[in-house]
Amino acid sequence: MPTSITLKARLGQELPAINRALTHAVETLPEPTRPIARHILDAGGKRLRPLLVVLIAKLLGRDDARIRELAVTLEMLHAATLLHDDVLDNALRRRGKPAAHTLFSVPSVILTGDALLAGANALVADWGDSRLSCCFSNATSQTAAGEILEIAAQYHVDVSAEAYENIVRGKTAWLIRSACEMGAIAAGGDDAAVRAAASFGENVGMAFQLVDDALDFAPESITGKPTGGDVREGKLTPPLRLYRDSLSDVERVAFDGAFCAGLITEDDAVAIAERIRVAGYDAVVRQQANAFLDMAHHALVNLPDRPERVILHQMADYVRDRKK
């Protein structure tokens, strides 16, 4: 499709400079932390957050090397959360590669996450703009709060839709919101532009997580990830809530007992995923994501009509349509 080719080509232009900035940022970290930082960053990833910083800044008229240096601070923060998450979850792999804590000691991995966060904070502080520092600080604290809420909700079936939305806003959406907000601030955008950029980012982030929740129940042959990981990890995501609500009283009691006790097996998860797909609950959740994406598209109307705005619209469409 022409749209996807345009988006892919533009992102391909931006990624090499972002990756070079990341490599340089890692070199500023204390030497003992660098191998672990390289391991998590070299594992890949969409680089969605730094791309958004760059694109929003360009949309508002700023394009220079310093923007990329700022952009990678949010990828460093994201990488720090991944290192810590894998330790907490005792995950064995990350993006198809061994999780860092399986190759390095757990304390060194945790401390490298801390070093990534501290290094990113120093790079933001170098700008001398308190608004950027506050934005980065909020991204850090809101992400941590979202993770805490998610941990507290694990293996519980009484998590409301509103409570889950608060989890998503913290653990996923706020970091994407902050990327857009930082790009607008660094480019000298006025208050209205900063608000519009933040609104775009937050709504894209909310939709991204909902689509991710739907994809968790797709076949592993499509996503490359084990099917039904969320149900085995005790996360009552929207597709799983719809499935649970569809059960008879007897079935629900049995499901709740196994779910709350952490006894859902891999075979159970595959069977539940199939029932979710057949019933179309994953499609329902994708539709729920569309409501957030509509708000994201609307927010862009308040930003300049330049080529970058077209790319941002396409990025929102990519979030809606992605298969993995």
Coordinates of C-alpha atoms in Angstrom, one line a residue:
M1 CA 0.0 0.0 0.0
P2 CA 1.4 3.5 -0.8
T3 CA 0.7 4.7 2.7
S4 CA 2.7 2.0 4.4
I5 CA 5.5 2.4 1.9
T6 CA 5.7 6.1 2.6
L7 CA 5.7 5.5 6.4
K8 CA 8.3 2.8 6.1
A9 CA 10.6 4.9 3.9
R10 CA 10.3 7.9 6.2
L11 CA 11.1 5.9 9.3
G12 CA 13.9 4.2 7.6
Q13 CA 15.4 7.7 7.0
E14 CA 15.2 8.6 10.6
L15 CA 16.3 5.4 12.3
P16 CA 20.0 5.4 11.5
A17 CA 20.6 8.8 13.1
I18 CA 18.5 7.8 16.2
N19 CA 20.5 4.5 16.5
R20 CA 23.8 6.5 16.3
A21 CA 22.6 8.8 19.0
L22 CA 21.7 5.8 21.2
T23 CA 25.2 4.3 20.6
H24 CA 26.8 7.6 21.7
A25 CA 24.5 7.9 24.7
V26 CA 25.6 4.4 25.9
E27 CA 29.2 5.5 25.7
T28 CA 28.5 8.2 28.3
L29 CA 27.5 5.6 30.8
P30 CA 29.9 4.1 33.4
E31 CA 32.0 1.4 31.7
P32 CA 30.7 -1.6 33.8
T33 CA 27.1 -0.9 32.7
R34 CA 27.7 -0.6 29.0
P35 CA 27.7 -4.3 28.0
I36 CA 24.3 -4.8 29.6
A37 CA 22.9 -1.5 28.1
R38 CA 24.1 -2.5 24.7
H39 CA 22.5 -6.0 25.1
I40 CA 19.0 -4.6 25.7
L41 CA 19.3 -1.8 23.2
D42 CA 20.8 -4.0 20.4
A43 CA 17.9 -6.4 20.8
G44 CA 16.0 -4.0 18.6
G45 CA 12.5 -2.5 19.0
K46 CA 10.4 -0.1 17.1
R47 CA 12.1 3.0 18.5
L48 CA 8.6 4.5 18.5
R49 CA 9.3 7.0 21.3
P50 CA 12.4 8.7 19.9
L51 CA 10.8 8.7 16.4
L52 CA 7.9 10.6 17.9
V53 CA 10.2 13.2 19.5
V54 CA 12.0 13.8 16.2
L55 CA 8.8 13.9 14.1
I56 CA 7.0 16.3 16.4
A57 CA 10.0 18.6 16.6
K58 CA 10.3 18.6 12.8
L59 CA 6.6 19.3 12.5
L60 CA 7.1 22.4 14.6
G61 CA 10.2 23.5 12.7
R62 CA 13.3 22.1 14.5
D63 CA 15.6 19.5 13.0
D64 CA 19.1 19.1 14.3
A65 CA 21.4 16.6 16.0
R66 CA 20.5 17.8 19.5
I67 CA 16.9 16.7 19.0
R68 CA 18.1 13.2 18.4
E69 CA 20.2 13.3 21.6
L70 CA 17.1 14.3 23.5
A71 CA 14.9 11.8 21.7
V72 CA 17.0 8.8 22.8
T73 CA 16.6 9.7 26.5
L74 CA 13.1 8.2 26.4
E75 CA 14.4 5.0 24.7
M76 CA 16.9 4.8 27.6
L77 CA 14.1 5.1 30.1
H78 CA 12.1 2.5 28.2
A79 CA 15.1 0.1 28.1
A80 CA 15.6 0.6 31.9
T81 CA 12.0 -0.5 32.5
L82 CA 12.5 -3.6 30.3
L83 CA 15.6 -4.6 32.2
H84 CA 13.7 -4.3 35.5
D85 CA 10.5 -6.0 34.2
D86 CA 12.4 -9.0 32.9
V87 CA 13.9 -9.5 36.4
L88 CA 10.5 -9.1 38.1
D89 CA 8.8 -11.5 35.7
N90 CA 11.8 -13.9 35.6
A91 CA 11.4 -13.7 31.8
L92 CA 13.9 -15.8 29.8
R93 CA 13.8 -14.0 26.5
R94 CA 13.3 -10.4 25.2
R95 CA 12.7 -9.8 21.5
G96 CA 13.9 -13.3 20.6
K97 CA 17.2 -13.0 22.5
P98 CA 18.1 -14.1 26.0
A99 CA 16.9 -11.7 28.7
A100 CA 19.8 -9.7 30.2
H101 CA 19.5 -11.2 33.7
T102 CA 20.1 -14.7 32.2
L103 CA 23.5 -13.6 30.9
F104 CA 24.6 -11.1 33.6
S105 CA 24.0 -11.1 37.3
V106 CA 20.6 -9.8 38.5
P107 CA 22.1 -7.0 40.7
S108 CA 24.2 -5.7 37.7
V109 CA 21.1 -5.7 35.5
I110 CA 19.0 -3.8 38.0
L111 CA 21.9 -1.3 38.5
T112 CA 22.3 -0.9 34.8
G113 CA 18.7 0.0 34.5
D114 CA 19.3 2.7 37.2
A115 CA 22.4 3.9 35.2
L116 CA 20.3 4.2 32.0
L117 CA 17.7 6.2 33.9
A118 CA 20.3 8.5 35.5
G119 CA 22.2 8.9 32.2
A120 CA 19.0 9.9 30.4
N121 CA 18.1 12.3 33.1
A122 CA 21.5 14.0 32.8
L123 CA 21.1 14.4 29.0
V124 CA 17.7 16.0 29.5
A125 CA 19.1 18.3 32.2
D126 CA 21.9 19.5 29.8
W127 CA 19.1 21.4 27.9
G128 CA 18.7 23.7 30.8
D129 CA 14.9 23.7 30.3
S130 CA 12.9 23.0 33.4
R131 CA 9.9 22.0 31.3
L132 CA 11.8 19.2 29.7
S133 CA 13.2 18.0 33.0
C134 CA 9.6 18.0 34.5
C135 CA 8.3 16.1 31.5
F136 CA 11.0 13.5 31.8
S137 CA 10.5 13.2 35.5
N138 CA 6.7 12.8 35.1
A139 CA 7.3 10.1 32.4
T140 CA 9.5 8.2 34.9
S141 CA 7.2 8.4 37.9
Q142 CA 4.0 7.8 35.9
T143 CA 5.6 4.7 34.3
A144 CA 6.6 3.4 37.7
A145 CA 3.1 4.1 39.1
G146 CA 1.5 2.2 36.2
E147 CA 3.8 -0.8 36.8
I148 CA 3.0 -0.8 40.5
L149 CA -0.8 -0.8 39.7
E150 CA -0.3 -3.6 37.3
I151 CA 1.6 -5.7 39.8
A152 CA -1.1 -5.1 42.4
A153 CA -3.8 -6.2 39.9
Q154 CA -2.1 -9.4 38.9
Y155 CA -4.1 -12.6 39.5
H156 CA -7.2 -10.6 40.5
V157 CA -10.6 -10.9 38.6
D158 CA -12.1 -7.8 40.2
V159 CA -10.1 -5.3 38.2
S160 CA -12.5 -2.8 36.7
A161 CA -12.2 -1.4 33.2
E162 CA -11.5 2.0 34.7
A163 CA -8.7 0.6 36.9
Y164 CA -7.2 -1.2 33.9
E165 CA -7.3 2.1 31.9
N166 CA -5.3 3.8 34.6
I167 CA -2.7 1.0 34.4
V168 CA -2.4 1.4 30.7
R169 CA -2.2 5.2 30.9
G170 CA 0.8 4.9 33.4
K171 CA 2.7 1.9 32.1
T172 CA 2.4 2.6 28.3
A173 CA 0.6 5.8 27.3
W174 CA 2.5 8.3 29.5
L175 CA 5.9 7.5 28.0
I176 CA 4.5 8.0 24.4
R177 CA 2.7 11.1 25.5
S178 CA 6.0 12.4 27.0
A179 CA 7.9 11.8 23.7
C180 CA 5.5 14.0 21.8
E181 CA 5.4 16.6 24.5
M182 CA 9.2 16.8 24.7
G183 CA 9.5 17.1 21.0
A184 CA 7.0 20.0 21.0
I185 CA 8.8 21.8 23.9
A186 CA 12.2 21.4 22.4
A187 CA 11.0 22.8 19.1
G188 CA 9.7 25.9 20.9
G189 CA 6.0 25.1 20.4
D190 CA 3.4 27.3 22.1
D191 CA 1.2 25.9 24.9
A192 CA -1.6 24.9 22.4
A193 CA 0.9 23.0 20.3
V194 CA 2.4 21.2 23.4
R195 CA -1.1 20.2 24.5
A196 CA -2.0 18.9 21.1
A197 CA 1.2 16.9 20.8
A198 CA 0.7 15.5 24.3
S199 CA -2.9 14.5 23.5
F200 CA -1.8 12.8 20.3
G201 CA 0.8 10.8 22.1
E202 CA -1.4 9.8 25.0
N203 CA -4.2 8.5 22.8
V204 CA -1.8 6.7 20.5
G205 CA -0.3 5.1 23.6
M206 CA -3.7 4.0 24.9
A207 CA -4.5 2.5 21.5
F208 CA -1.1 0.8 21.2
Q209 CA -1.6 -1.1 24.5
L210 CA -5.2 -2.2 23.6
V211 CA -4.0 -3.5 20.2
D212 CA -1.2 -5.3 22.1
D213 CA -3.7 -6.8 24.4
A214 CA -5.7 -8.1 21.4
L215 CA -2.6 -9.5 19.7
D216 CA -1.7 -11.5 22.8
F217 CA -4.3 -13.9 21.8
A218 CA -3.3 -14.2 18.2
P219 CA -1.5 -17.5 17.1
E220 CA 2.2 -17.6 17.8
S221 CA 2.8 -18.2 14.1
I222 CA 1.6 -14.7 13.4
T223 CA 3.1 -12.7 16.3
G224 CA 6.2 -14.7 17.1
K225 CA 5.2 -14.6 20.8
P226 CA 3.6 -17.4 22.9
T227 CA -0.1 -17.2 22.7
G228 CA -2.0 -16.1 25.8
G229 CA 0.9 -14.8 27.8
D230 CA -1.2 -12.3 29.6
V231 CA -3.7 -14.9 31.0
R232 CA -0.8 -17.0 32.2
E233 CA 0.7 -14.0 33.9
G234 CA -2.5 -13.1 35.7
K235 CA -3.4 -10.0 33.7
L236 CA -7.2 -9.4 33.2
T237 CA -6.9 -7.5 29.9
P238 CA -10.0 -6.3 28.0
P239 CA -10.2 -9.4 25.7
L240 CA -9.9 -11.7 28.7
R241 CA -12.5 -9.7 30.6
L242 CA -15.0 -10.1 27.7
Y243 CA -14.2 -13.9 27.7
R244 CA -14.7 -14.2 31.4
D245 CA -18.0 -12.3 31.2
S246 CA -19.2 -14.8 28.6
L247 CA -18.8 -17.8 30.8
S248 CA -21.5 -19.6 32.7
D249 CA -21.6 -19.3 36.4
V250 CA -19.9 -22.7 36.8
E251 CA -17.3 -22.0 34.2
R252 CA -16.5 -18.6 35.7
V253 CA -16.0 -20.1 39.1
A254 CA -13.5 -22.6 37.6
F255 CA -11.7 -20.0 35.6
D256 CA -11.5 -17.6 38.6
G257 CA -10.0 -20.3 40.8
A258 CA -7.3 -21.2 38.3
F259 CA -6.6 -17.6 37.2
C260 CA -6.2 -16.3 40.8
A261 CA -4.1 -19.2 41.8
G262 CA -1.8 -18.8 38.8
L263 CA -2.7 -22.3 37.6
I264 CA -3.5 -21.4 33.9
T265 CA -1.3 -23.7 31.8
E266 CA 0.0 -23.1 28.4
D267 CA -2.6 -25.5 26.9
D268 CA -5.3 -23.6 28.9
A269 CA -4.1 -20.3 27.5
V270 CA -4.1 -21.6 23.9
A271 CA -7.6 -22.9 24.3
I272 CA -8.8 -19.6 25.8
A273 CA -7.1 -17.7 23.0
E274 CA -9.0 -19.7 20.4
R275 CA -12.3 -19.1 22.1
I276 CA -11.5 -15.3 22.3
R277 CA -10.7 -15.3 18.5
V278 CA -13.8 -17.3 17.6
A279 CA -16.0 -15.0 19.6
G280 CA -14.3 -11.9 18.2
Y281 CA -13.4 -10.4 21.5
D282 CA -10.0 -9.4 20.2
A283 CA -11.7 -7.6 17.3
V284 CA -14.0 -5.8 19.8
V285 CA -10.9 -4.5 21.7
R286 CA -9.4 -3.3 18.5
Q287 CA -12.5 -1.3 17.9
Q288 CA -12.1 0.2 21.4
A289 CA -8.6 1.2 20.4
N290 CA -10.2 3.1 17.4
A291 CA -11.9 5.5 19.8
F292 CA -8.5 6.6 21.1
L293 CA -7.0 6.8 17.6
D294 CA -9.9 9.1 16.5
M295 CA -8.9 11.4 19.3
A296 CA -5.2 11.2 18.3
H297 CA -6.1 12.1 14.7
H298 CA -8.2 15.0 15.9
A299 CA -5.3 16.3 18.0
L300 CA -3.1 16.6 14.9
V301 CA -5.6 19.0 13.3
N302 CA -4.2 21.6 15.8
L303 CA -0.6 21.2 14.6
P304 CA 1.0 22.6 11.4
D305 CA 0.0 21.1 8.1
R306 CA 3.4 19.8 7.0
P307 CA 4.6 16.4 5.7
E308 CA 5.4 15.2 9.2
R309 CA 1.8 15.5 10.1
V310 CA 0.9 13.1 7.4
I311 CA 3.5 10.6 8.7
L312 CA 2.0 11.0 12.2
H313 CA -1.5 10.2 10.9
Q314 CA 0.0 7.1 9.2
M315 CA 1.7 6.1 12.5
A316 CA -1.7 6.1 14.2
D317 CA -3.1 4.0 11.4
Y318 CA -0.2 1.6 11.8
V319 CA -1.0 1.2 15.5
R320 CA -4.6 0.3 14.5
D321 CA -3.6 -2.2 11.8
R322 CA -0.4 -3.9 13.2
K323 CA -0.2 -7.7 13.3
K324 CA 2.6 -8.1 15.8

